[in-house]
CSV table of C-alpha atoms in Angstrom, one decimal:
chain,number,residue,atom,x,y,z
A,350,GLN,CA,-50.8,-122.1,-11.7
A,351,SER,CA,-54.6,-120.9,-13.5
A,352,ALA,CA,-53.6,-119.7,-16.9
A,353,LEU,CA,-53.6,-115.6,-17.0
A,354,THR,CA,-56.9,-114.3,-18.6
A,355,GLN,CA,-56.9,-112.1,-21.8
A,356,PRO,CA,-60.1,-111.9,-24.3
A,357,ARG,CA,-60.2,-114.1,-26.8
A,358,SER,CA,-59.6,-111.4,-29.8
A,359,VAL,CA,-58.9,-107.8,-30.2
A,360,SER,CA,-59.7,-105.9,-33.5
A,361,GLY,CA,-59.2,-102.4,-34.7
A,362,SER,CA,-58.9,-100.4,-37.9
A,363,PRO,CA,-55.6,-98.7,-39.3
A,364,GLY,CA,-54.6,-95.9,-37.3
A,365,GLN,CA,-57.0,-97.1,-34.4
A,366,SER,CA,-55.9,-98.0,-30.8
A,367,VAL,CA,-56.6,-101.3,-29.2
A,368,THR,CA,-55.6,-102.8,-25.8
A,369,ILE,CA,-55.3,-106.2,-24.1
A,370,SER,CA,-56.3,-106.8,-20.6
A,371,CYS,CA,-54.3,-110.0,-18.7
A,372,THR,CA,-55.7,-110.6,-15.3
A,373,GLY,CA,-53.9,-113.0,-13.1
A,374,THR,CA,-54.0,-112.9,-9.3
A,375,SER,CA,-51.7,-111.7,-6.7
A,376,SER,CA,-49.8,-114.6,-6.8
A,377,ASP,CA,-48.7,-113.3,-10.1
A,378,VAL,CA,-49.2,-110.1,-11.7
A,379,GLY,CA,-50.2,-108.3,-8.9
A,380,GLY,CA,-47.3,-109.7,-6.7
A,381,TYR,CA,-44.1,-108.9,-9.1
A,382,ASN,CA,-44.0,-106.0,-11.7
A,383,TYR,CA,-42.3,-108.8,-14.2
A,384,VAL,CA,-45.2,-108.8,-16.6
A,385,SER,CA,-44.4,-108.9,-19.8
A,386,TRP,CA,-45.8,-109.4,-23.8
A,387,TYR,CA,-45.1,-111.5,-26.4
A,388,GLN,CA,-46.2,-111.1,-30.2
A,389,GLN,CA,-46.7,-114.4,-32.0
A,390,HIS,CA,-47.1,-114.4,-35.6
A,391,PRO,CA,-48.0,-117.7,-37.5
A,392,GLY,CA,-45.5,-120.6,-37.3
A,393,LYS,CA,-42.4,-118.0,-35.8
A,394,VAL,CA,-41.3,-117.9,-32.5
A,395,PRO,CA,-42.5,-115.6,-29.9
A,396,LYS,CA,-41.0,-112.3,-29.9
A,397,LEU,CA,-40.5,-109.8,-26.7
A,398,MET,CA,-42.5,-106.6,-26.9
A,399,ILE,CA,-42.9,-105.4,-23.3
A,400,PHE,CA,-40.7,-106.4,-20.5
A,401,ASP,CA,-41.7,-105.5,-16.4
A,402,VAL,CA,-44.7,-104.2,-17.0
A,403,SER,CA,-44.1,-101.1,-19.3
A,404,LYS,CA,-40.4,-101.2,-21.0
A,405,ARG,CA,-39.8,-101.7,-24.7
A,406,PRO,CA,-36.7,-103.6,-26.0
A,407,SER,CA,-34.8,-101.6,-28.4
A,408,GLY,CA,-36.2,-102.1,-32.2
A,409,VAL,CA,-39.9,-102.1,-31.0
A,410,PRO,CA,-42.1,-99.0,-32.2
A,411,ASP,CA,-43.1,-96.7,-29.5
A,412,ARG,CA,-46.9,-97.6,-30.4
A,413,PHE,CA,-46.6,-100.1,-28.0
A,414,SER,CA,-46.8,-99.6,-24.5
A,415,GLY,CA,-47.4,-101.4,-21.3
A,416,SER,CA,-49.2,-100.7,-17.5
A,417,LYS,CA,-50.3,-102.8,-14.4
A,418,SER,CA,-53.1,-101.9,-12.0
A,419,SER,CA,-53.7,-104.4,-9.7
A,420,ASN,CA,-53.9,-108.2,-11.1
A,421,THR,CA,-54.2,-106.9,-14.1
A,422,ALA,CA,-51.8,-105.9,-16.7
A,423,SER,CA,-52.2,-104.3,-20.1
A,424,LEU,CA,-50.9,-103.7,-23.7
A,425,THR,CA,-51.8,-101.1,-25.8
A,426,ILE,CA,-50.9,-100.8,-29.6
A,427,SER,CA,-51.4,-96.8,-31.0
A,428,GLY,CA,-51.5,-96.3,-34.3
A,429,LEU,CA,-52.4,-100.1,-36.0
A,430,GLN,CA,-50.7,-101.0,-38.3
A,431,ALA,CA,-51.0,-104.4,-40.7
A,432,GLU,CA,-47.7,-106.0,-39.2
A,433,ASP,CA,-49.7,-105.9,-36.3
A,434,GLU,CA,-51.7,-108.5,-36.6
A,435,ALA,CA,-50.7,-111.6,-34.8
A,436,ASP,CA,-51.5,-113.5,-31.5
A,437,TYR,CA,-50.3,-111.9,-27.9
A,438,TYR,CA,-49.5,-113.1,-25.2
A,439,CYS,CA,-48.4,-111.8,-21.2
A,440,CYS,CA,-46.7,-113.5,-19.2
A,441,SER,CA,-45.9,-112.5,-15.7
A,442,SER,CA,-43.8,-114.2,-12.9
A,443,ALA,CA,-45.4,-116.4,-10.6
A,444,GLY,CA,-42.7,-117.2,-7.5
A,445,GLY,CA,-39.4,-118.3,-7.5
A,446,TYR,CA,-37.9,-119.3,-11.1
A,447,THR,CA,-41.6,-119.9,-12.8
A,448,TYR,CA,-44.2,-118.4,-14.8
A,449,VAL,CA,-47.7,-118.2,-16.5
A,450,PHE,CA,-48.5,-117.5,-19.5
A,451,GLY,CA,-51.8,-115.8,-20.6
A,452,THR,CA,-54.1,-117.2,-22.7
A,453,GLY,CA,-53.3,-115.4,-25.6
A,454,THR,CA,-55.5,-112.7,-27.2
A,455,LYS,CA,-55.6,-112.1,-31.9
A,456,VAL,CA,-55.0,-108.9,-32.6
A,457,THR,CA,-57.3,-108.5,-36.1
A,458,VAL,CA,-56.3,-105.3,-38.4
A,459,LEU,CA,-59.8,-104.7,-40.2
B,406,GLN,CA,-24.6,-114.9,-30.9
B,407,VAL,CA,-27.2,-117.5,-28.5
B,408,GLN,CA,-28.2,-120.5,-30.3
B,409,LEU,CA,-31.0,-122.5,-28.8
B,410,VAL,CA,-31.4,-125.8,-30.8
B,411,GLU,CA,-34.1,-128.2,-29.6
B,412,SER,CA,-33.9,-131.6,-30.8
B,413,GLY,CA,-35.8,-135.0,-29.9
B,414,GLY,CA,-39.1,-134.6,-30.4
B,415,GLY,CA,-41.0,-137.4,-32.7
B,416,VAL,CA,-44.1,-139.4,-33.0
B,417,VAL,CA,-44.6,-141.7,-29.9
B,418,GLN,CA,-47.6,-143.8,-28.3
B,419,PRO,CA,-49.7,-143.0,-25.6
B,420,GLY,CA,-47.7,-143.9,-22.0
B,421,ARG,CA,-44.4,-144.0,-23.5
B,422,SER,CA,-41.3,-141.8,-23.2
B,423,LEU,CA,-39.1,-139.8,-24.6
B,424,ARG,CA,-36.2,-137.4,-23.9
B,425,LEU,CA,-35.3,-133.9,-25.6
B,426,SER,CA,-32.2,-132.4,-25.7
B,427,CYS,CA,-31.8,-128.1,-25.6
B,428,ALA,CA,-27.8,-127.3,-27.1
B,429,ALA,CA,-27.1,-124.3,-26.4
B,430,SER,CA,-24.6,-121.7,-27.6
B,431,GLY,CA,-23.1,-118.3,-28.3
B,432,PHE,CA,-23.1,-117.8,-24.2
B,433,SER,CA,-22.3,-118.6,-20.7
B,434,PHE,CA,-24.7,-121.8,-20.1
B,435,SER,CA,-23.8,-122.2,-16.5
B,436,SER,CA,-24.8,-119.1,-15.8
B,437,TYR,CA,-28.3,-118.9,-16.6
B,438,ALA,CA,-31.7,-120.7,-15.6
B,439,MET,CA,-33.6,-122.4,-18.6
B,440,HIS,CA,-36.5,-122.8,-19.2
B,441,TRP,CA,-38.9,-125.0,-21.3
B,442,VAL,CA,-42.0,-124.0,-23.1
B,443,ARG,CA,-44.7,-125.7,-25.1
B,444,GLN,CA,-47.4,-125.1,-27.9
B,445,ALA,CA,-49.7,-126.6,-28.7
B,446,PRO,CA,-50.9,-127.1,-32.0
B,447,GLY,CA,-53.6,-124.2,-32.9
B,448,GLU,CA,-53.1,-123.8,-28.9
B,449,GLY,CA,-51.6,-121.1,-26.3
B,450,LEU,CA,-47.8,-121.1,-25.0
B,451,GLU,CA,-47.6,-123.2,-21.4
B,452,TRP,CA,-44.6,-122.6,-19.1
B,453,VAL,CA,-43.4,-126.2,-18.6
B,454,ALA,CA,-40.4,-126.1,-16.5
B,455,VAL,CA,-36.9,-124.4,-15.4
B,456,ILE,CA,-34.0,-125.3,-14.0
B,457,SER,CA,-31.6,-122.7,-12.2
B,458,TYR,CA,-28.0,-122.3,-13.3
B,459,ASP,CA,-26.3,-124.6,-11.2
B,460,GLY,CA,-29.5,-127.9,-11.6
B,461,SER,CA,-30.3,-127.7,-7.6
B,462,THR,CA,-33.8,-126.1,-8.1
B,463,LYS,CA,-36.2,-127.1,-10.5
B,464,ASP,CA,-39.7,-126.9,-11.2
B,465,TYR,CA,-42.7,-127.7,-12.7
B,466,ALA,CA,-46.1,-126.8,-14.2
B,467,ASP,CA,-48.6,-129.4,-12.1
B,468,SER,CA,-49.6,-130.5,-15.6
B,469,VAL,CA,-46.2,-131.7,-15.9
B,470,ARG,CA,-45.1,-132.7,-12.3
B,471,GLY,CA,-44.4,-136.3,-11.4
B,472,ARG,CA,-44.2,-137.0,-15.3
B,473,PHE,CA,-41.5,-134.6,-16.3
B,474,THR,CA,-37.8,-134.1,-15.0
B,475,ILE,CA,-35.7,-131.1,-16.5
B,476,SER,CA,-31.8,-131.4,-16.2
B,477,ARG,CA,-28.8,-130.0,-17.7
B,478,ASP,CA,-25.5,-131.3,-17.8
B,479,ASN,CA,-23.3,-127.7,-17.8
B,480,SER,CA,-20.2,-129.4,-19.7
B,481,LYS,CA,-22.0,-129.8,-22.0
B,482,ASN,CA,-24.2,-126.9,-22.5
B,483,THR,CA,-27.2,-128.8,-22.7
B,484,LEU,CA,-30.3,-128.8,-21.6
B,485,TYR,CA,-32.9,-131.6,-21.1
B,486,LEU,CA,-36.6,-132.8,-20.4
B,487,GLN,CA,-37.1,-136.7,-20.1
B,488,MET,CA,-41.0,-136.9,-20.5
B,489,ASN,CA,-43.1,-139.9,-19.1
B,490,SER,CA,-46.4,-141.1,-19.4
B,491,LEU,CA,-47.2,-138.9,-22.2
B,492,ARG,CA,-50.7,-138.1,-22.6
B,493,ALA,CA,-52.6,-136.6,-26.2
B,494,GLU,CA,-52.6,-133.5,-24.1
B,495,ASP,CA,-48.4,-133.4,-24.2
B,496,MET,CA,-48.6,-132.7,-27.9
B,497,ALA,CA,-46.7,-129.8,-28.5
B,498,VAL,CA,-43.9,-127.5,-29.8
B,499,TYR,CA,-41.5,-127.4,-26.7
B,500,HIS,CA,-39.3,-124.5,-26.9
B,501,CYS,CA,-36.3,-124.4,-24.5
B,502,ALA,CA,-35.7,-120.8,-23.2
B,503,ARG,CA,-33.1,-118.7,-21.4
B,504,VAL,CA,-34.2,-115.7,-19.3
B,505,VAL,CA,-32.7,-112.1,-19.4
B,506,ASN,CA,-33.4,-110.2,-16.6
B,507,SER,CA,-36.9,-111.3,-15.7
B,508,TRP,CA,-38.5,-112.1,-19.3
B,509,LEU,CA,-37.6,-115.1,-21.4
B,510,GLY,CA,-35.5,-113.0,-23.8
B,511,TYR,CA,-34.2,-115.8,-25.9
B,512,TRP,CA,-36.2,-118.7,-27.5
B,513,GLY,CA,-34.7,-122.0,-29.8
B,514,GLN,CA,-37.1,-122.7,-32.8
B,515,GLY,CA,-38.8,-125.8,-31.2
B,516,THR,CA,-38.9,-129.3,-32.0
B,517,LEU,CA,-42.2,-130.7,-32.5
B,518,VAL,CA,-44.0,-134.1,-29.9
B,519,THR,CA,-46.8,-136.1,-31.1
B,520,VAL,CA,-48.5,-138.8,-29.2
B,521,SER,CA,-50.4,-140.8,-31.4
B,522,SER,CA,-51.3,-144.4,-31.1
């Protein structure tokens, strides 16, 4: 039950693209297509941005996209905007009813 | 609409116990597995525990196994987390959450647990 590994921080200028990686094992990320991504602004409840690796809930801009290769999932934010500055967490099913979260990544818009 | 409202947080001494509650409304509570997720101050999210829709299956993070017990009362639409032998590292905001298919789709605002002597 180790946390999934994410970079501590990434940054980009408005309009640029940034990608956040999320590395797990074959027991979580690699074993299931149930990776989700959450955006969290300070003091707020996490907001779902991506589910099932690459699907976007209604209302989430198509600037946000997800993918997975083997034991690593990725979230890409294209056309970075000021309001995208937040913490981002990946989350994977880990078997049964259990989940595991990533260590979290702070996205800074320069 | 789906509402999850946690309560029961507060200040507790190390080694003592606390019980959190999560009142659910706006959906058929007895049809869904429910989770607890916590976030220590300035830290990341940590999945804590899950209970199946009927309470027959429970699972825990290694960090709380043997000390925390998740339970539910479907007649009261309420989820619980009994926390025993609390440690400083258990200090966090505790959220209850409901699954939507394969993701944690609904979250409560959370209740703060402070462990301090």
